[in-house]
Tab-separated table of C-alpha atoms and ligand atoms in Angstrom:
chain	number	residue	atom	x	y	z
A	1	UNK	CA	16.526	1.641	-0.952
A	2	UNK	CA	16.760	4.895	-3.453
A	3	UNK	CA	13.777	7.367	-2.481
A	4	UNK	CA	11.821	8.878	-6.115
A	5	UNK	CA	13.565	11.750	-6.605
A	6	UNK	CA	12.276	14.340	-8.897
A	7	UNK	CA	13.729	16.944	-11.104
A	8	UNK	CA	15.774	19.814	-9.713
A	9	UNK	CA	12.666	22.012	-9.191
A	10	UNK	CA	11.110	19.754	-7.642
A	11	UNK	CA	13.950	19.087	-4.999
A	12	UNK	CA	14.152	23.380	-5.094
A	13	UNK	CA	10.327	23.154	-3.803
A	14	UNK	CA	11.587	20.756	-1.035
A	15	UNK	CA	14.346	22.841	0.235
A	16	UNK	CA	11.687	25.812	0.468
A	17	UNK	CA	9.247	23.928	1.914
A	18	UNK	CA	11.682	22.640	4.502
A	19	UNK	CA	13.259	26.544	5.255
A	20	UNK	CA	9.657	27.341	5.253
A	21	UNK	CA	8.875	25.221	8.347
A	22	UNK	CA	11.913	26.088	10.378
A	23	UNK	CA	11.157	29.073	10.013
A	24	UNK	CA	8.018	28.708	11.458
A	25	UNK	CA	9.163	27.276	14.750
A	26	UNK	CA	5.988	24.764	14.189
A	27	UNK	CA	7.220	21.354	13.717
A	28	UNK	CA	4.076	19.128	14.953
A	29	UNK	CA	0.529	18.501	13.269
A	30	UNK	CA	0.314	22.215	12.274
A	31	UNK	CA	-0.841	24.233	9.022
A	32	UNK	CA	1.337	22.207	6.573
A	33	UNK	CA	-0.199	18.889	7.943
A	34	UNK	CA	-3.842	20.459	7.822
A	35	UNK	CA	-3.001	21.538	3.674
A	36	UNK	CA	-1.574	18.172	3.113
A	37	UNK	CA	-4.419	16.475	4.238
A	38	UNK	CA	-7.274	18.414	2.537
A	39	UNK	CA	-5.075	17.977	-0.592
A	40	UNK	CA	-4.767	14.117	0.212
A	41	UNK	CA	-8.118	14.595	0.850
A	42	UNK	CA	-9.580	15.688	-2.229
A	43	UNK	CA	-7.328	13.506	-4.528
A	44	UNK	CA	-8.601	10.517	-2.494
A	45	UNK	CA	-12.197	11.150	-3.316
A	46	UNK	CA	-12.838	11.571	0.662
A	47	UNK	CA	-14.146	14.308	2.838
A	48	UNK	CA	-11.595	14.024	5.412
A	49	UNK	CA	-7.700	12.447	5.580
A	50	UNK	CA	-5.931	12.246	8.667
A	51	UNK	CA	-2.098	12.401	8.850
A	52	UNK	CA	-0.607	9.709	11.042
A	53	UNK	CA	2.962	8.512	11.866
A	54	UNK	CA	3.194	5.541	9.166
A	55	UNK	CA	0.738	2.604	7.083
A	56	UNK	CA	0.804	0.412	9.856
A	57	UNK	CA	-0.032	2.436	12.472
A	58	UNK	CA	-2.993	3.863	9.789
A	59	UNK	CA	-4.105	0.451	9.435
A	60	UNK	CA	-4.900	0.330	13.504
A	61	UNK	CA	-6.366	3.570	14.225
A	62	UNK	CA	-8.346	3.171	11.876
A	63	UNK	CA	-9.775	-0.429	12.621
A	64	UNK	CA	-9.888	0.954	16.153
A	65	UNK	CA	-11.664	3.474	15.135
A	66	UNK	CA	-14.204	1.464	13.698
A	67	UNK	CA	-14.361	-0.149	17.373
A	68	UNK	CA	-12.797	-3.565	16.313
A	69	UNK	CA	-10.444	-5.128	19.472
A	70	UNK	CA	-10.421	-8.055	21.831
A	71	UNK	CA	-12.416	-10.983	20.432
A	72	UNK	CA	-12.817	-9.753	17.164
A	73	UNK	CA	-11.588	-11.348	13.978
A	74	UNK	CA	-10.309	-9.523	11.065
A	75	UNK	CA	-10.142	-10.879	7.485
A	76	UNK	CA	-7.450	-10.942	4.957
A	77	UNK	CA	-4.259	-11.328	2.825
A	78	UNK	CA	-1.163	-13.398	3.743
A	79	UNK	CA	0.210	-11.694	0.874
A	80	UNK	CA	1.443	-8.659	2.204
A	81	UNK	CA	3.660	-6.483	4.404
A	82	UNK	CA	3.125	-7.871	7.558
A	83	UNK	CA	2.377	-4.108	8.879
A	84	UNK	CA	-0.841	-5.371	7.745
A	85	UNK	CA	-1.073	-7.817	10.009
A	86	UNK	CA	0.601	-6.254	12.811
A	87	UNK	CA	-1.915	-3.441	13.222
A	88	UNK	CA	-4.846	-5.741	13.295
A	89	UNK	CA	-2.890	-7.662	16.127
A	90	UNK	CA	-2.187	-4.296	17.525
A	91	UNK	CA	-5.713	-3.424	17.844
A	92	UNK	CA	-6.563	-6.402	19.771
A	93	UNK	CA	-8.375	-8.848	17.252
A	94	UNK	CA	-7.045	-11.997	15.216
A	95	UNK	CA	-6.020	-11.916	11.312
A	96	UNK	CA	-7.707	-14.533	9.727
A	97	UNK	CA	-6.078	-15.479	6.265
A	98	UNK	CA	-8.122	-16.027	3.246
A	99	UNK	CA	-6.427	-16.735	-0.102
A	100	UNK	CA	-5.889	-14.910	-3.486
A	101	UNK	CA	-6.974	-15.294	-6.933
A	102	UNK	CA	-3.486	-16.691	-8.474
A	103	UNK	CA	-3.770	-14.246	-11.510
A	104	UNK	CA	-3.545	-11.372	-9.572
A	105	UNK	CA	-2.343	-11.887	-6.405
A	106	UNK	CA	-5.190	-10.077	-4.290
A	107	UNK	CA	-7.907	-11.290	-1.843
A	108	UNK	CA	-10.124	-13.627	-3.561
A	109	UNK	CA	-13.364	-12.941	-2.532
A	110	UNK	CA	-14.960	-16.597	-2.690
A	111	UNK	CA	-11.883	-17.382	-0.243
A	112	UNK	CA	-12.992	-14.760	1.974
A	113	UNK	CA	-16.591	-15.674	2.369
A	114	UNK	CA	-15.391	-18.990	3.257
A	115	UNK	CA	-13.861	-17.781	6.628
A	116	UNK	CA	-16.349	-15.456	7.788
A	117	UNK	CA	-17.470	-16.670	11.493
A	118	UNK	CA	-19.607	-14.419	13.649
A	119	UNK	CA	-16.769	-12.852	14.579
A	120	UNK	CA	-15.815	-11.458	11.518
A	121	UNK	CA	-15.951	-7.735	12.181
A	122	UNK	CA	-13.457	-6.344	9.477
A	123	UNK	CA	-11.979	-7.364	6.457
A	124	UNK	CA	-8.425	-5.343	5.480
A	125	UNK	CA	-8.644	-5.404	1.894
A	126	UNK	CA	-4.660	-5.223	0.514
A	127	UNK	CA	-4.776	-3.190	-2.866
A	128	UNK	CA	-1.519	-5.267	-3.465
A	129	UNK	CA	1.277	-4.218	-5.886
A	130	UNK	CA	-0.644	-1.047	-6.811
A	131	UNK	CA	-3.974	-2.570	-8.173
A	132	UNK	CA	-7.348	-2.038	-6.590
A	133	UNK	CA	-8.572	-5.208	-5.405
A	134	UNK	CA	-11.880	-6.623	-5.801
A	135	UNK	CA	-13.895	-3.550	-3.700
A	136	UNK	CA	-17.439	-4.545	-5.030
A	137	UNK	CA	-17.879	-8.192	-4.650
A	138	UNK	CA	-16.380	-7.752	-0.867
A	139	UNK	CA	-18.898	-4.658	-0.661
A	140	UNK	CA	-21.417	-6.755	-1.577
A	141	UNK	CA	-20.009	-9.273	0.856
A	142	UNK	CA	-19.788	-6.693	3.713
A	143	UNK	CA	-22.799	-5.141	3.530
A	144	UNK	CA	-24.626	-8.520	3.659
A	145	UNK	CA	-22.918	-9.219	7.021
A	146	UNK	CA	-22.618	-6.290	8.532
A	147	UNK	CA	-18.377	-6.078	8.428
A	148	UNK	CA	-16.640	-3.305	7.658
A	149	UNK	CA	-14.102	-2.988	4.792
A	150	UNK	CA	-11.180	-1.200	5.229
A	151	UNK	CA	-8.746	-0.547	2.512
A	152	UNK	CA	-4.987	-0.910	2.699
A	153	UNK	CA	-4.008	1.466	-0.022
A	154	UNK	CA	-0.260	1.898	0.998
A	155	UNK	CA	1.029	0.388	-2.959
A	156	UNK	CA	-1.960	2.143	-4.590
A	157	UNK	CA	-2.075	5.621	-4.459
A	158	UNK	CA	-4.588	7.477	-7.180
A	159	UNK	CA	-5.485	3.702	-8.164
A	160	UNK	CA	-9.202	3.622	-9.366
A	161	UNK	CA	-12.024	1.063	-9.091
A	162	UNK	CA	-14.306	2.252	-12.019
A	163	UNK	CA	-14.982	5.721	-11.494
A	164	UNK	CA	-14.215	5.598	-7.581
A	165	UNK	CA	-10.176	6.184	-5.818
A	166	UNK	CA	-9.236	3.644	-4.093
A	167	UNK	CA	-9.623	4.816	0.116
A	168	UNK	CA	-12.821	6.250	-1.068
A	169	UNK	CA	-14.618	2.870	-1.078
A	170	UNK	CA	-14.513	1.074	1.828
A	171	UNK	CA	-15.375	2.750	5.609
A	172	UNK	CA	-11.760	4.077	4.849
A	173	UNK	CA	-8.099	3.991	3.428
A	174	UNK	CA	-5.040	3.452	5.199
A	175	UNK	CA	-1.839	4.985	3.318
A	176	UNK	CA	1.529	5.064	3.821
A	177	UNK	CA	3.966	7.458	2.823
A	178	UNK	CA	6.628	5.597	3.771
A	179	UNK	CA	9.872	6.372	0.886
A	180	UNK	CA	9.701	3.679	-1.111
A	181	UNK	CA	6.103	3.939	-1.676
A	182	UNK	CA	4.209	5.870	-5.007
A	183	UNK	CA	4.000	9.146	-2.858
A	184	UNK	CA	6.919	9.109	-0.383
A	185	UNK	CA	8.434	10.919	2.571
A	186	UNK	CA	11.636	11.863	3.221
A	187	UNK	CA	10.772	9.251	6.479
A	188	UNK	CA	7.734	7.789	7.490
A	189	UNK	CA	4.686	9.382	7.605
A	190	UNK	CA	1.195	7.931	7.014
A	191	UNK	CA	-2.976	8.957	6.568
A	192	UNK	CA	-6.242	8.100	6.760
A	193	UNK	CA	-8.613	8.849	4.557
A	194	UNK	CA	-12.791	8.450	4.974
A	195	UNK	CA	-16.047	10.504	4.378
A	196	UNK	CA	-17.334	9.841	7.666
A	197	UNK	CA	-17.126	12.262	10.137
A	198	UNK	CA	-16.878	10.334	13.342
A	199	UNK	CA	-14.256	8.079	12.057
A	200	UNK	CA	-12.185	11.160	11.467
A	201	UNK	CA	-12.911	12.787	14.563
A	202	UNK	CA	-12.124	9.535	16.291
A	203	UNK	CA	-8.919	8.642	14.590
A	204	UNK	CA	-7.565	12.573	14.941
A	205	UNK	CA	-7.873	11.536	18.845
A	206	UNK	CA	-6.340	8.113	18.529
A	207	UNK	CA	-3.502	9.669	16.938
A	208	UNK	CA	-2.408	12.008	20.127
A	209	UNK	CA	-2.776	9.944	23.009
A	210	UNK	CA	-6.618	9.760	22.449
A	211	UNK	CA	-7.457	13.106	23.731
A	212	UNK	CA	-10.125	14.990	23.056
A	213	UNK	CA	-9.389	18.440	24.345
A	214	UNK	CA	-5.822	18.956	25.749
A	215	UNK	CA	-5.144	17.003	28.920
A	216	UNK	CA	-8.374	14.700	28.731
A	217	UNK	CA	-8.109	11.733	27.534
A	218	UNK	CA	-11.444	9.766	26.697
A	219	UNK	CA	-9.647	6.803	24.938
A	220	UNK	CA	-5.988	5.216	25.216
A	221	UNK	CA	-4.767	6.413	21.918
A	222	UNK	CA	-1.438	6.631	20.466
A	223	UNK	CA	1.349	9.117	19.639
A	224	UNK	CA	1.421	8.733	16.166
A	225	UNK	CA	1.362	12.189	14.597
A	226	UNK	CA	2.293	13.313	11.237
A	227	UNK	CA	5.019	16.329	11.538
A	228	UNK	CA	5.048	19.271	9.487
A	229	UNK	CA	8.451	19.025	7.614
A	230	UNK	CA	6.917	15.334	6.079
A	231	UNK	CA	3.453	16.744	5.384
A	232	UNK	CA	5.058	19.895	3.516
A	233	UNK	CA	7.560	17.448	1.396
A	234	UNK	CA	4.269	15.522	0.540
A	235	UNK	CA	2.365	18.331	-0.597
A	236	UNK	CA	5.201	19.502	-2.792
A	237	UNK	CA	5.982	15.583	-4.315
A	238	UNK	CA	1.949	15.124	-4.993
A	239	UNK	CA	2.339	17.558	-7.285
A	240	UNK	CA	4.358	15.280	-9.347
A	241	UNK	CA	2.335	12.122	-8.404
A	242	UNK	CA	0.150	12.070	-11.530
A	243	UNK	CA	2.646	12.280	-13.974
A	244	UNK	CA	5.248	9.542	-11.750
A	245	UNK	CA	1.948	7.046	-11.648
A	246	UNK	CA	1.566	7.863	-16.060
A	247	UNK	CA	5.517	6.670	-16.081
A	248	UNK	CA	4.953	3.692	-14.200
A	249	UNK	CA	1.821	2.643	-16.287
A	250	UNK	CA	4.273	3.127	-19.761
A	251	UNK	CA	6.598	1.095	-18.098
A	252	UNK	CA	4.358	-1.820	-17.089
A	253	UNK	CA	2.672	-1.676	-20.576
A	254	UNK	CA	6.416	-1.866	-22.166
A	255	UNK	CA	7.028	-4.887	-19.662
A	256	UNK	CA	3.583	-6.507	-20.958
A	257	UNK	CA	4.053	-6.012	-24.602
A	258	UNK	CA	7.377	-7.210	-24.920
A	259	UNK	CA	8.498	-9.466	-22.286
A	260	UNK	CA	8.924	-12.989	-24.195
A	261	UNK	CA	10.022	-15.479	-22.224
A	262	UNK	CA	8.119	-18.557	-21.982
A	263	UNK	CA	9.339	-18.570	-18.021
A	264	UNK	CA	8.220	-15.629	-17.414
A	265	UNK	CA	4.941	-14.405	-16.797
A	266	UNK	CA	3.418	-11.152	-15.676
A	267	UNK	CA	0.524	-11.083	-13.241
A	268	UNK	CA	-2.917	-10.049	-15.809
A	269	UNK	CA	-3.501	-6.816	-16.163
A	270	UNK	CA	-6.454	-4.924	-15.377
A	271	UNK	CA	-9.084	-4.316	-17.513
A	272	UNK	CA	-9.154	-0.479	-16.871
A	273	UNK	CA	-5.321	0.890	-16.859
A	274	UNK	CA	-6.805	3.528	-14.563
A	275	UNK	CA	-7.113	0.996	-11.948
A	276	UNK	CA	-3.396	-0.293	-11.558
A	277	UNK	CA	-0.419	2.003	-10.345
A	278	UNK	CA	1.903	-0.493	-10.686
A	279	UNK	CA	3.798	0.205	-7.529
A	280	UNK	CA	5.305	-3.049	-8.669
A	281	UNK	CA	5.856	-5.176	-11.869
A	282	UNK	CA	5.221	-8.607	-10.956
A	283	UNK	CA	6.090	-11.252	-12.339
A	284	UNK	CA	6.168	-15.328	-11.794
A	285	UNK	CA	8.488	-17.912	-12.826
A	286	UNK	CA	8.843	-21.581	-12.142
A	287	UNK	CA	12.388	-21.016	-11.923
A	288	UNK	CA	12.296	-17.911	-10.098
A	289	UNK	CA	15.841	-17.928	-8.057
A	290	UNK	CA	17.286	-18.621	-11.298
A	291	UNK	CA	15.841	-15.746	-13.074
A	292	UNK	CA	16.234	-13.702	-10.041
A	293	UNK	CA	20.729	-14.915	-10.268
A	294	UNK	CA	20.257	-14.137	-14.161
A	295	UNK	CA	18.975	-10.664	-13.418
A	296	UNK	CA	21.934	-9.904	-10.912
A	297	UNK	CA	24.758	-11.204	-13.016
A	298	UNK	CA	23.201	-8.515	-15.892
A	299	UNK	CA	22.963	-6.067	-13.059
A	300	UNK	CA	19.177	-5.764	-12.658
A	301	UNK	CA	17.893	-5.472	-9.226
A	302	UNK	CA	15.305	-7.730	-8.409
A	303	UNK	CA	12.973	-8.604	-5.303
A	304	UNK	CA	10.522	-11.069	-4.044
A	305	UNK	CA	7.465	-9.653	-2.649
A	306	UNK	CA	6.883	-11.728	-0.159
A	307	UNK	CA	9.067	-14.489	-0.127
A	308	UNK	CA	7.423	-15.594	3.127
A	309	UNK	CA	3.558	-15.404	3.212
A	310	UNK	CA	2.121	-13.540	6.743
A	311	UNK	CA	0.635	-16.856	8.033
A	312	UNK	CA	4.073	-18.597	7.567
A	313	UNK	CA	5.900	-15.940	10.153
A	314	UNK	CA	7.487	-17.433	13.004
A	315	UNK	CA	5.730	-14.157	15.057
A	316	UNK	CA	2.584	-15.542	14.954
A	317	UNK	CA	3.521	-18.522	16.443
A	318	UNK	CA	0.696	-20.600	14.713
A	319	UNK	CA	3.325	-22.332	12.117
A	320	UNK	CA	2.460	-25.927	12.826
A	321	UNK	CA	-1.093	-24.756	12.555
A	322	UNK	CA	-1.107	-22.282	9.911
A	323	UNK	CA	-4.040	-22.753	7.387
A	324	UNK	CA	-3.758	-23.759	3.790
A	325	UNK	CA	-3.289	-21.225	1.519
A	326	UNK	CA	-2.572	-22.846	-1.658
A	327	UNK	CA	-2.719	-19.694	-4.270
A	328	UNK	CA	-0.595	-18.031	-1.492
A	329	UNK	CA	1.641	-20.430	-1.203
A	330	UNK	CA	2.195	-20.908	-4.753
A	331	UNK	CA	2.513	-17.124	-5.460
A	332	UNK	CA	5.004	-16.636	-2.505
A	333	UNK	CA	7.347	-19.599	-4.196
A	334	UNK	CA	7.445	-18.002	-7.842
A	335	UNK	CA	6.719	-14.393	-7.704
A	336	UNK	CA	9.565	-11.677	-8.385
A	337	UNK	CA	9.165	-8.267	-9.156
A	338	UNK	CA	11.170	-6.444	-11.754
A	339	UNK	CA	12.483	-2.777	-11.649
A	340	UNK	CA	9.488	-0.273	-11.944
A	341	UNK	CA	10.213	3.075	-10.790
A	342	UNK	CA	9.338	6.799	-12.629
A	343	UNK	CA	13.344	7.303	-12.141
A	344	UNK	CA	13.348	4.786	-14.588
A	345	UNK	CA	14.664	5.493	-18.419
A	346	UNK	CA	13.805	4.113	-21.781
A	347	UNK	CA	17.098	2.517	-22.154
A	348	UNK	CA	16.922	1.325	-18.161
A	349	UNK	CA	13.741	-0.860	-19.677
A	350	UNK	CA	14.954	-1.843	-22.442
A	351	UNK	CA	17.510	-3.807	-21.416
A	352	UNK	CA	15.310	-4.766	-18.335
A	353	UNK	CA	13.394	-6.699	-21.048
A	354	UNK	CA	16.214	-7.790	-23.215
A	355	UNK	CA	18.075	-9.584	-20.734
A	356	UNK	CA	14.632	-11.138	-19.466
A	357	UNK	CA	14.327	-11.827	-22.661
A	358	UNK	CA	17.765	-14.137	-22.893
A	359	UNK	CA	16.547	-15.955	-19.931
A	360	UNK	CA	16.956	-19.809	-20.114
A	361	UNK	CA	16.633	-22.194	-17.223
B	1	PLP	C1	4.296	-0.353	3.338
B	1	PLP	C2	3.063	-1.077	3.658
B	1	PLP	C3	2.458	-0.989	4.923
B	1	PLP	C4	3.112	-0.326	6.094
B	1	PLP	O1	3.408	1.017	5.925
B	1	PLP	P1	4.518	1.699	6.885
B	1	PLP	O2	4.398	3.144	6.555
B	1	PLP	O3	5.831	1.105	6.516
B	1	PLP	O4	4.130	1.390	8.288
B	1	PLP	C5	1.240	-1.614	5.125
B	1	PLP	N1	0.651	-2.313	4.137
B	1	PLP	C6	1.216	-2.456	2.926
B	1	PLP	C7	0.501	-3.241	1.871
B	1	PLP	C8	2.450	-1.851	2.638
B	1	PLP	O5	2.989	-2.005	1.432
């Protein structure tokens, strides 16, 4: 996997940062984590962000935060990274799989209301590939049942529903800075992001072994702390973040205007550009491990995100039982996603799309 690297200044603002925090002989949630997350903070739309070790472990402090565990039931996507689904499990409660709307890949919402139960406490709403996902109709949907929505945000940083970020919407966000990811790490490293106070407090205690003041502990948290050298790399990266997430959108719009093959189809795209950061270009093919060998002989790196649906994996151990998903299923069998990076050059997507272009089956 290639982390995004920047230009030379930026990587000159790295090495400072980095000196910067040796020197300081402070290596562990400290002043560079505490900028970082006000920064995070503000971008995000929220009061407060809280710097964890990684997405997944986001995704659990915060649902335990919220007080969701043992008995509970937690809604949403098979189409994910099954993080997503190991954090709920994590927490104690049981991922229930609704389906997705099959031009877009995320939760469909009429899928979702279909497996509420009593109890449904939480539904993890997957802003998948970089595009927010339906936030008001599952509002709606929430605040009729009284369940919480929390956001999985780790493909959709700065991504926008209307006028609102995405981790700003829901009780809170759960990002990941993993390297790979719009707004990487030089490792893991992860946040949560929400405008409520005791969800903040709460998850800052979760994250270090659930203490309160040193040495008492009212609640059996976790060590999952964000460390100085990551939070300072961050801080100096999000500088670049807006401009990266302006590259990807001119190279998704390049991949929408001029991708011709009738094999070939993008996912739709949104409506409001401000609202997709295209962590990834998706596209889906009826003759997808074709394409996929066509793409490799030309030299184009290609990947299938995710080959095998959440419900599907053999961890759950519900595979004879595992519910219908048709949309899912479909999805998982012809989705592929091309190259879409900000390292990327006009001549890197040009012949992206011309030897898409030549594809024939
Ligand atoms: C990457 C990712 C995660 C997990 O993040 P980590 O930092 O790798 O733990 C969770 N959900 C989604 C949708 C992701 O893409």
């Amino acid at each position: 996997m290639t982390d995004v690297v920047g230009p030379s200044s930026l990587v000159d603002a790295e090495i400072l940062a980095c000196s910067r925090v040796l020197q300081s002989g402070y290596y562990v949630l400290g002043a560079e984590v505490e900028a970082f997350e006000r920064t995070w903070a503000a971008r995000c739309g929220s009061r407060f962000a809280v710097g964890v070790g990684n997405g997944m472990d986001a995704i659990e402090i915060g649902l335990r935060s919220l007080g969701i565990g043992d008995g509970d039931e937690v809604i949403t996507t098979a189409m994910t990274a099954f993080a997503t689904v190991l954090a709920i499990l994590r927490c104690g409660a049981a991922p229930v799989f609704a389906d997705i709307s099959p031009d877009t890949a995320v939760l469909d919402p009429n899928s979702v209301e279909s497996k509420i139960t009593e109890n449904t406490k939480a539904i993890v709403l997957v802003h998948l590939y970089g595009q927010a996902g339906p936030v008001d109709s599952l509002l709606a949907l929430c605040e009729s049942r009284n369940i919480k929505l929390v956001e999985d945000c780790a493909q959709a940083h700065l991504a926008r529903f209307d006028d609102r970020p995405v981790g700003s919407i829901g009780m809170l966000g759960a990002w990941s800075f993993y390297p790979t990811k719009n707004l990487g790490a030089v490792g893991d490293a992860g946040a949560i992001t929400t405008s409520d106070s005791h969800i903040a407090s709460l998850s800052k205690q979760l994250r270090n072994y659930g203490q309160s003041n040193r040495y008492e502990h009212d609640v059996p948290g976790l060590n999952s702390r964000l460390d100085e050298l990551q939070a300072a790399i961050l801080s100096e990266r999000l500088k670049y973040l807006t401009a990266w997430t302006e590259r990807r959108r001119v190279i998704a719009r390049k991949y929408q205007d001029s991708l011709e093959s009738p094999h070939i189809s993008p996912l739709t795209a949104p409506v409001d550009p401000e609202s997709h950061v295209y962590h990834l270009f998706v596209v889906s093919s009826d003759h997808r491990l074709e394409l996929q060998a066509h793409m490799e002989r030309a030299d184009v790196q290609t990947i299938v995100h995710y080959p095998v649906p959440a419900h599907r994996q053999f961890a759950l151990g519900t595979t004879a039982g595992a519910p219908k998903l048709p949309a899912t299923e479909a999805h998982a069998a012809r989705c592929l996603s091309l190259p879409c990076h900000p390292g990327l050059s006009d001549e890197d997507v040009d012949r992206v799309i011309d030897v898409a272009n030549e594809f024939r089956p």
